PDB file of C-alpha atoms and ligand atoms in Angstrom:
ATOM      1  CA  PHE T  97      -1.678  13.487  -2.902  1.00  0.00           C
ATOM      2  CA  ALA T  98      -3.712  14.656  -0.011  1.00  0.00           C
ATOM      3  CA  THR T  99      -1.886  16.407   2.727  1.00  0.00           C
ATOM      4  CA  GLY T 100      -1.839  14.907   6.100  1.00  0.00           C
ATOM      5  CA  PRO T 101       0.311  13.216   8.719  1.00  0.00           C
ATOM      6  CA  LEU T 102       1.451  10.690   6.047  1.00  0.00           C
ATOM      7  CA  SER T 103       2.490  13.183   3.426  1.00  0.00           C
ATOM      8  CA  GLY T 104       5.840  12.352   1.824  1.00  0.00           C
ATOM      9  CA  LYS T 105       5.619   8.700   3.131  1.00  0.00           C
ATOM     10  CA  ARG T 106       5.653   5.763   0.580  1.00  0.00           C
ATOM     11  CA  ILE T 107       3.608   2.777   1.705  1.00  0.00           C
ATOM     12  CA  VAL T 108       3.239  -0.451  -0.180  1.00  0.00           C
ATOM     13  CA  VAL T 109      -0.091  -2.378   0.487  1.00  0.00           C
ATOM     14  CA  THR T 110      -0.789  -5.851  -0.884  1.00  0.00           C
ATOM     15  CA  SER T 111      -4.469  -6.969  -1.297  1.00  0.00           C
ATOM     16  CA  GLY T 112      -6.861  -9.503  -2.654  1.00  0.00           C
ATOM     17  CA  PRO T 113      -6.454 -13.031  -3.495  1.00  0.00           C
ATOM     18  CA  THR T 114      -3.952 -14.556  -5.864  1.00  0.00           C
ATOM     19  CA  HIS T 115      -4.764 -16.807  -8.897  1.00  0.00           C
ATOM     20  CA  GLU T 116      -2.467 -19.764  -9.553  1.00  0.00           C
ATOM     21  CA  PRO T 117      -2.815 -21.278 -13.000  1.00  0.00           C
ATOM     22  CA  ILE T 118      -3.431 -24.978 -13.403  1.00  0.00           C
ATOM     23  CA  ASP T 119      -3.306 -24.583 -17.345  1.00  0.00           C
ATOM     24  CA  PRO T 120      -4.047 -21.601 -19.587  1.00  0.00           C
ATOM     25  CA  VAL T 121      -7.768 -21.621 -18.719  1.00  0.00           C
ATOM     26  CA  ARG T 122      -8.009 -22.817 -15.096  1.00  0.00           C
ATOM     27  CA  TYR T 123      -6.680 -21.565 -11.867  1.00  0.00           C
ATOM     28  CA  ILE T 124      -6.677 -22.147  -8.004  1.00  0.00           C
ATOM     29  CA  ALA T 125      -8.129 -19.209  -6.086  1.00  0.00           C
ATOM     30  CA  ASN T 126      -9.464 -18.159  -2.693  1.00  0.00           C
ATOM     31  CA  ARG T 127     -12.482 -16.227  -1.455  1.00  0.00           C
ATOM     32  CA  SER T 128     -10.550 -12.940  -0.564  1.00  0.00           C
ATOM     33  CA  SER T 129     -12.610 -10.054  -1.818  1.00  0.00           C
ATOM     34  CA  GLY T 130      -9.759  -7.520  -1.266  1.00  0.00           C
ATOM     35  CA  ALA T 131     -12.221  -5.307   0.914  1.00  0.00           C
ATOM     36  CA  GLN T 132      -9.925  -5.018   3.918  1.00  0.00           C
ATOM     37  CA  GLY T 133      -6.726  -4.103   1.867  1.00  0.00           C
ATOM     38  CA  THR T 134      -8.702  -1.653  -0.167  1.00  0.00           C
ATOM     39  CA  ALA T 135     -10.111   0.080   2.744  1.00  0.00           C
ATOM     40  CA  LEU T 136      -6.722   0.314   4.410  1.00  0.00           C
ATOM     41  CA  ALA T 137      -5.132   1.639   1.110  1.00  0.00           C
ATOM     42  CA  ALA T 138      -7.872   4.280   0.870  1.00  0.00           C
ATOM     43  CA  ALA T 139      -7.371   5.255   4.522  1.00  0.00           C
ATOM     44  CA  LEU T 140      -3.551   5.634   4.175  1.00  0.00           C
ATOM     45  CA  ALA T 141      -3.948   7.766   0.918  1.00  0.00           C
ATOM     46  CA  ASP T 142      -6.473   9.881   2.836  1.00  0.00           C
ATOM     47  CA  LEU T 143      -3.794  10.798   5.409  1.00  0.00           C
ATOM     48  CA  GLY T 144      -1.482  11.916   2.527  1.00  0.00           C
ATOM     49  CA  ALA T 145       0.542   8.758   1.894  1.00  0.00           C
ATOM     50  CA  GLU T 146       1.921   7.854  -1.589  1.00  0.00           C
ATOM     51  CA  VAL T 147       0.269   4.231  -1.802  1.00  0.00           C
ATOM     52  CA  ILE T 148       1.524   1.431  -4.206  1.00  0.00           C
ATOM     53  CA  PHE T 149      -1.340  -0.813  -4.120  1.00  0.00           C
ATOM     54  CA  VAL T 150      -0.325  -4.325  -5.327  1.00  0.00           C
ATOM     55  CA  THR T 151      -3.552  -6.198  -5.836  1.00  0.00           C
ATOM     56  CA  GLY T 152      -4.485  -9.684  -7.058  1.00  0.00           C
ATOM     57  CA  PRO T 153      -7.741 -10.299  -8.834  1.00  0.00           C
ATOM     58  CA  ALA T 154     -10.074  -8.601  -6.321  1.00  0.00           C
ATOM     59  CA  SER T 155     -13.899  -8.413  -6.464  1.00  0.00           C
ATOM     60  CA  VAL T 156     -14.044  -4.809  -5.207  1.00  0.00           C
ATOM     61  CA  PRO T 157     -12.490  -1.953  -7.295  1.00  0.00           C
ATOM     62  CA  PRO T 158      -9.173  -0.358  -6.130  1.00  0.00           C
ATOM     63  CA  PRO T 159      -9.538   2.997  -4.244  1.00  0.00           C
ATOM     64  CA  ASP T 160      -8.856   6.318  -5.857  1.00  0.00           C
ATOM     65  CA  GLY T 161      -5.616   8.151  -5.316  1.00  0.00           C
ATOM     66  CA  VAL T 162      -3.322   5.052  -5.217  1.00  0.00           C
ATOM     67  CA  GLN T 163      -0.871   3.741  -7.630  1.00  0.00           C
ATOM     68  CA  VAL T 164      -2.463   0.334  -8.835  1.00  0.00           C
ATOM     69  CA  VAL T 165      -0.193  -2.580  -9.673  1.00  0.00           C
ATOM     70  CA  ALA T 166      -2.414  -5.438 -10.963  1.00  0.00           C
ATOM     71  CA  VAL T 167      -0.951  -8.943 -10.582  1.00  0.00           C
ATOM     72  CA  GLU T 168      -2.303 -12.490 -10.695  1.00  0.00           C
ATOM     73  CA  THR T 169       0.095 -14.971  -9.092  1.00  0.00           C
ATOM     74  CA  ALA T 170       1.965 -14.910  -5.817  1.00  0.00           C
ATOM     75  CA  ARG T 171       5.213 -14.815  -7.701  1.00  0.00           C
ATOM     76  CA  GLN T 172       4.085 -11.735  -9.646  1.00  0.00           C
ATOM     77  CA  MET T 173       3.032 -10.189  -6.236  1.00  0.00           C
ATOM     78  CA  GLN T 174       6.386 -10.744  -4.919  1.00  0.00           C
ATOM     79  CA  GLU T 175       8.144  -9.322  -7.879  1.00  0.00           C
ATOM     80  CA  ALA T 176       5.875  -6.084  -7.806  1.00  0.00           C
ATOM     81  CA  VAL T 177       6.398  -5.711  -4.119  1.00  0.00           C
ATOM     82  CA  THR T 178      10.156  -6.025  -4.484  1.00  0.00           C
ATOM     83  CA  ALA T 179      10.065  -3.493  -7.369  1.00  0.00           C
ATOM     84  CA  ALA T 180       8.119  -1.043  -5.231  1.00  0.00           C
ATOM     85  CA  LEU T 181      10.790  -0.923  -2.508  1.00  0.00           C
ATOM     86  CA  PRO T 182      12.371   0.918  -0.820  1.00  0.00           C
ATOM     87  CA  ALA T 183       9.391   2.239   1.080  1.00  0.00           C
ATOM     88  CA  ASP T 184       8.570   3.742   4.495  1.00  0.00           C
ATOM     89  CA  ALA T 185       6.050   1.061   5.340  1.00  0.00           C
ATOM     90  CA  ALA T 186       4.495  -2.022   3.979  1.00  0.00           C
ATOM     91  CA  VAL T 187       1.127  -3.729   4.706  1.00  0.00           C
ATOM     92  CA  PHE T 188       0.454  -7.239   3.662  1.00  0.00           C
ATOM     93  CA  ALA T 189      -3.299  -7.665   3.581  1.00  0.00           C
ATOM     94  CA  ALA T 190      -3.374 -10.008   0.439  1.00  0.00           C
ATOM     95  CA  ALA T 191      -4.659 -13.601   0.926  1.00  0.00           C
ATOM     96  CA  VAL T 192      -1.705 -15.037  -1.013  1.00  0.00           C
ATOM     97  CA  ALA T 193      -2.134 -18.676  -2.163  1.00  0.00           C
ATOM     98  CA  ASP T 194       0.054 -21.008  -0.131  1.00  0.00           C
ATOM     99  CA  TRP T 195       0.651 -23.280  -3.173  1.00  0.00           C
ATOM    100  CA  ARG T 196       0.832 -23.138  -6.907  1.00  0.00           C
ATOM    101  CA  VAL T 197       0.712 -25.940  -9.496  1.00  0.00           C
ATOM    102  CA  ALA T 198       4.070 -27.327 -10.414  1.00  0.00           C
ATOM    103  CA  GLY T 199       4.810 -27.157 -14.033  1.00  0.00           C
ATOM    104  CA  ALA T 200       1.608 -25.486 -15.199  1.00  0.00           C
ATOM    105  CA  GLY T 201       2.019 -25.287 -18.968  1.00  0.00           C
ATOM    106  CA  ASP T 202       0.515 -23.429 -21.971  1.00  0.00           C
ATOM    107  CA  ARG T 203      -1.497 -26.398 -23.211  1.00  0.00           C
ATOM    108  CA  LYS T 204      -5.036 -27.143 -21.728  1.00  0.00           C
ATOM    109  CA  LEU T 205      -5.268 -30.317 -19.880  1.00  0.00           C
ATOM    110  CA  LYS T 206      -7.387 -32.836 -21.638  1.00  0.00           C
ATOM    111  CA  LYS T 207      -9.528 -35.911 -20.382  1.00  0.00           C
ATOM    112  CA  ASP T 208      -7.548 -38.895 -21.681  1.00  0.00           C
ATOM    113  CA  GLY T 209     -10.561 -41.142 -21.965  1.00  0.00           C
ATOM    114  CA  THR T 210      -9.341 -43.553 -19.130  1.00  0.00           C
ATOM    115  CA  GLY T 211     -11.215 -41.749 -16.435  1.00  0.00           C
ATOM    116  CA  ALA T 212      -7.945 -41.155 -14.670  1.00  0.00           C
ATOM    117  CA  PRO T 213      -7.611 -37.307 -13.482  1.00  0.00           C
ATOM    118  CA  PRO T 214      -4.360 -35.513 -14.205  1.00  0.00           C
ATOM    119  CA  PRO T 215      -1.908 -35.345 -11.386  1.00  0.00           C
ATOM    120  CA  LEU T 216      -1.631 -31.847  -9.903  1.00  0.00           C
ATOM    121  CA  ASP T 217       1.647 -31.535  -7.952  1.00  0.00           C
ATOM    122  CA  LEU T 218       1.749 -28.348  -5.727  1.00  0.00           C
ATOM    123  CA  VAL T 219       4.705 -26.527  -4.793  1.00  0.00           C
ATOM    124  CA  GLU T 220       4.880 -23.906  -1.888  1.00  0.00           C
ATOM    125  CA  ASN T 221       4.757 -20.219  -2.897  1.00  0.00           C
ATOM    126  CA  PRO T 222       7.047 -17.727  -1.535  1.00  0.00           C
ATOM    127  CA  ASP T 223       6.128 -16.042   1.864  1.00  0.00           C
ATOM    128  CA  ILE T 224       6.144 -12.254   0.609  1.00  0.00           C
ATOM    129  CA  LEU T 225       5.725 -10.866   3.991  1.00  0.00           C
ATOM    130  CA  ALA T 226       8.598 -12.803   5.508  1.00  0.00           C
ATOM    131  CA  GLY T 227      10.772 -12.077   2.662  1.00  0.00           C
ATOM    132  CA  VAL T 228      10.415  -8.477   2.870  1.00  0.00           C
ATOM    133  CA  SER T 229      10.763  -8.431   6.739  1.00  0.00           C
ATOM    134  CA  LYS T 230      13.929 -10.231   6.513  1.00  0.00           C
ATOM    135  CA  GLY T 231      15.202  -8.812   3.366  1.00  0.00           C
ATOM    136  CA  PRO T 232      17.689  -6.030   2.632  1.00  0.00           C
ATOM    137  CA  ASP T 233      15.042  -3.348   1.688  1.00  0.00           C
ATOM    138  CA  ARG T 234      12.920  -3.836   4.779  1.00  0.00           C
ATOM    139  CA  PRO T 235      10.769  -0.807   5.390  1.00  0.00           C
ATOM    140  CA  GLY T 236      10.852   0.776   8.856  1.00  0.00           C
ATOM    141  CA  LEU T 237       7.244  -0.512   9.685  1.00  0.00           C
ATOM    142  CA  VAL T 238       5.977  -3.808   8.413  1.00  0.00           C
ATOM    143  CA  VAL T 239       2.468  -4.922   8.987  1.00  0.00           C
ATOM    144  CA  GLY T 240       1.007  -8.276   8.455  1.00  0.00           C
ATOM    145  CA  PHE T 241      -2.531  -9.748   9.001  1.00  0.00           C
ATOM    146  CA  ALA T 242      -3.565 -12.974  10.649  1.00  0.00           C
ATOM    147  CA  ALA T 243      -7.023 -14.541  10.275  1.00  0.00           C
ATOM    148  CA  GLU T 244      -7.298 -17.250  13.099  1.00  0.00           C
ATOM    149  CA  THR T 245     -10.275 -19.450  14.242  1.00  0.00           C
ATOM    150  CA  HIS T 246      -8.875 -20.191  17.813  1.00  0.00           C
ATOM    151  CA  ASP T 247      -6.174 -19.032  20.185  1.00  0.00           C
ATOM    152  CA  VAL T 248      -5.976 -15.810  18.089  1.00  0.00           C
ATOM    153  CA  ILE T 249      -3.371 -13.987  20.381  1.00  0.00           C
ATOM    154  CA  ALA T 250      -1.060 -16.858  20.757  1.00  0.00           C
ATOM    155  CA  HIS T 251      -1.017 -17.799  17.117  1.00  0.00           C
ATOM    156  CA  ALA T 252      -0.711 -14.183  15.909  1.00  0.00           C
ATOM    157  CA  THR T 253       2.085 -13.515  18.408  1.00  0.00           C
ATOM    158  CA  ALA T 254       3.942 -16.554  17.163  1.00  0.00           C
ATOM    159  CA  LYS T 255       3.327 -15.390  13.620  1.00  0.00           C
ATOM    160  CA  ARG T 256       4.788 -11.963  14.314  1.00  0.00           C
ATOM    161  CA  LEU T 257       8.019 -13.427  15.535  1.00  0.00           C
ATOM    162  CA  ARG T 258       8.235 -16.134  12.831  1.00  0.00           C
ATOM    163  CA  LYS T 259       7.573 -13.764   9.951  1.00  0.00           C
ATOM    164  CA  GLY T 260       9.825 -10.959  11.408  1.00  0.00           C
ATOM    165  CA  CYS T 261       7.184  -8.196  11.058  1.00  0.00           C
ATOM    166  CA  ASP T 262       6.597  -5.370  13.421  1.00  0.00           C
ATOM    167  CA  TRP T 263       2.838  -5.666  13.846  1.00  0.00           C
ATOM    168  CA  ILE T 264       0.171  -8.232  13.254  1.00  0.00           C
ATOM    169  CA  VAL T 265      -3.517  -7.311  12.821  1.00  0.00           C
ATOM    170  CA  ALA T 266      -5.224 -10.440  13.919  1.00  0.00           C
ATOM    171  CA  ASN T 267      -8.920 -11.351  13.665  1.00  0.00           C
ATOM    172  CA  ASP T 268     -10.985 -14.183  14.780  1.00  0.00           C
ATOM    173  CA  VAL T 269     -12.839 -15.554  11.811  1.00  0.00           C
ATOM    174  CA  SER T 270     -14.495 -18.506  13.231  1.00  0.00           C
ATOM    175  CA  PRO T 271     -18.135 -19.222  12.282  1.00  0.00           C
ATOM    176  CA  GLY T 272     -20.507 -17.270  14.329  1.00  0.00           C
ATOM    177  CA  THR T 273     -18.466 -14.110  14.546  1.00  0.00           C
ATOM    178  CA  GLY T 274     -19.998 -12.867  11.269  1.00  0.00           C
ATOM    179  CA  ILE T 275     -16.638 -11.176  10.411  1.00  0.00           C
ATOM    180  CA  MET T 276     -15.626 -13.259   7.356  1.00  0.00           C
ATOM    181  CA  GLY T 277     -17.614 -11.541   4.448  1.00  0.00           C
ATOM    182  CA  GLY T 278     -19.196  -9.008   6.911  1.00  0.00           C
ATOM    183  CA  THR T 279     -19.034  -5.361   7.181  1.00  0.00           C
ATOM    184  CA  GLU T 280     -17.604  -5.343  10.777  1.00  0.00           C
ATOM    185  CA  ASN T 281     -14.243  -6.551  12.325  1.00  0.00           C
ATOM    186  CA  ALA T 282     -12.959  -7.031  15.805  1.00  0.00           C
ATOM    187  CA  VAL T 283      -9.296  -7.008  15.584  1.00  0.00           C
ATOM    188  CA  THR T 284      -6.296  -7.323  17.991  1.00  0.00           C
ATOM    189  CA  LEU T 285      -3.287  -5.442  17.180  1.00  0.00           C
ATOM    190  CA  ILE T 286      -0.098  -7.374  18.115  1.00  0.00           C
ATOM    191  CA  THR T 287       3.070  -5.413  18.620  1.00  0.00           C
ATOM    192  CA  GLU T 288       6.305  -5.691  20.486  1.00  0.00           C
ATOM    193  CA  ALA T 289       4.600  -4.260  23.555  1.00  0.00           C
ATOM    194  CA  GLY T 290       1.977  -6.904  23.624  1.00  0.00           C
ATOM    195  CA  ALA T 291      -1.829  -7.318  22.440  1.00  0.00           C
ATOM    196  CA  GLU T 292      -4.324  -4.691  22.079  1.00  0.00           C
ATOM    197  CA  ASP T 293      -8.001  -5.650  21.709  1.00  0.00           C
ATOM    198  CA  TRP T 294      -9.996  -3.119  19.649  1.00  0.00           C
ATOM    199  CA  PRO T 295     -13.703  -3.016  19.917  1.00  0.00           C
ATOM    200  CA  ARG T 296     -15.754  -4.322  17.149  1.00  0.00           C
ATOM    201  CA  MET T 297     -16.355  -1.595  14.550  1.00  0.00           C
ATOM    202  CA  GLY T 298     -16.860  -1.197  10.793  1.00  0.00           C
ATOM    203  CA  LYS T 299     -14.011  -2.348   8.500  1.00  0.00           C
ATOM    204  CA  ALA T 300     -13.502   1.223   7.402  1.00  0.00           C
ATOM    205  CA  GLU T 301     -13.195   2.468  10.805  1.00  0.00           C
ATOM    206  CA  VAL T 302     -10.665  -0.382  11.517  1.00  0.00           C
ATOM    207  CA  SER T 303      -8.639   0.884   8.590  1.00  0.00           C
ATOM    208  CA  ALA T 304      -8.714   4.600   9.610  1.00  0.00           C
ATOM    209  CA  ARG T 305      -7.732   3.634  13.237  1.00  0.00           C
ATOM    210  CA  LEU T 306      -4.845   1.484  11.783  1.00  0.00           C
ATOM    211  CA  ALA T 307      -3.684   4.185   9.255  1.00  0.00           C
ATOM    212  CA  ARG T 308      -3.559   6.791  12.115  1.00  0.00           C
ATOM    213  CA  ARG T 309      -1.620   4.344  14.271  1.00  0.00           C
ATOM    214  CA  MET T 310       0.906   3.945  11.399  1.00  0.00           C
ATOM    215  CA  ALA T 311       1.045   7.732  11.025  1.00  0.00           C
ATOM    216  CA  GLU T 312       2.023   8.069  14.682  1.00  0.00           C
ATOM    217  CA  ALA T 313       4.688   5.327  14.291  1.00  0.00           C
ATOM    218  CA  LEU T 314       6.181   6.776  11.254  1.00  0.00           C
ATOM    219  CA  THR T 315       6.396  10.495  12.479  1.00  0.00           C
TER     220      THR T 315
HETATM  221  O1  C5P P 235       0.801 -17.484   7.366  1.00  0.00           O
HETATM  222  P1  C5P P 235      -0.246 -16.602   7.049  1.00  0.00           P
HETATM  223  O2  C5P P 235      -0.812 -16.906   5.615  1.00  0.00           O
HETATM  224  O3  C5P P 235      -1.469 -16.749   7.945  1.00  0.00           O
HETATM  225  O4  C5P P 235       0.160 -15.143   7.171  1.00  0.00           O
HETATM  226  C1  C5P P 235      -0.735 -14.116   6.843  1.00  0.00           C
HETATM  227  C2  C5P P 235       0.157 -12.863   6.571  1.00  0.00           C
HETATM  228  O5  C5P P 235       1.198 -13.062   5.640  1.00  0.00           O
HETATM  229  C3  C5P P 235      -0.638 -11.819   5.719  1.00  0.00           C
HETATM  230  O6  C5P P 235      -0.116 -10.500   6.020  1.00  0.00           O
HETATM  231  C4  C5P P 235      -0.333 -12.087   4.307  1.00  0.00           C
HETATM  232  O7  C5P P 235      -0.551 -11.134   3.500  1.00  0.00           O
HETATM  233  C5  C5P P 235       1.121 -12.595   4.383  1.00  0.00           C
HETATM  234  N1  C5P P 235       1.568 -13.548   3.304  1.00  0.00           N
HETATM  235  C6  C5P P 235       2.358 -13.285   2.375  1.00  0.00           C
HETATM  236  N2  C5P P 235       2.762 -14.285   1.399  1.00  0.00           N
HETATM  237  C7  C5P P 235       2.371 -15.564   1.636  1.00  0.00           C
HETATM  238  C8  C5P P 235       1.585 -15.822   2.556  1.00  0.00           C
HETATM  239  C9  C5P P 235       1.085 -14.981   3.517  1.00  0.00           C
HETATM  240  O8  C5P P 235       2.762 -12.191   2.253  1.00  0.00           O
HETATM  241  N3  C5P P 235       2.841 -16.411   0.736  1.00  0.00           N
END
């Protein structure tokens, strides 16, 4: 590991989307690229942390210098995160699917000739962030993300309390901001002390600043 202010600290980072199978060849996914979680994992490793990078099927490669645990589904991600604990900190940047298909089997769904589509029953996935925040192995610092389109501070503040995490990194992803899928981000850091607006900057710079902030909190 690199030496730095996070040397000796073990940090779990989730990243990317999850894929939830419909049958052996089809799945439900989302458009997360994994860019934010990847940049953050790289920034934490640069400061010397031992990073366990639990990633869904992302479209960007994982960073160097981290321990990669590749998963597909939300339930696999939850298992991998649980197995990676205890840790000094955990950051949840993954875009976890809210639902999975109930009873997805090992046989491909077929058209039955009547024109009637197969019923897809959805069941809610576990909330990994909330589970870790309220669980027995809770790291000393737990950070979640929130992408909102309106009333960012109010929603993110409520989310912080609901999920039981220490910090929420909130951003406004409404159309017109150019943030979703763009190279820049403008975040508000929500802590127990309140809301801090950070200026608009590159996603790598947001990650470096957040990693430094985490280092201050952990030392
Ligand atoms: O509730 P919402 O999905 O907006 O919360 C976002 C935060 O919760 C992110 O940090 C995300 O990684 C985490 N999360 C999770 N497991 C879920 C849903 C969200 O860890 N099932």
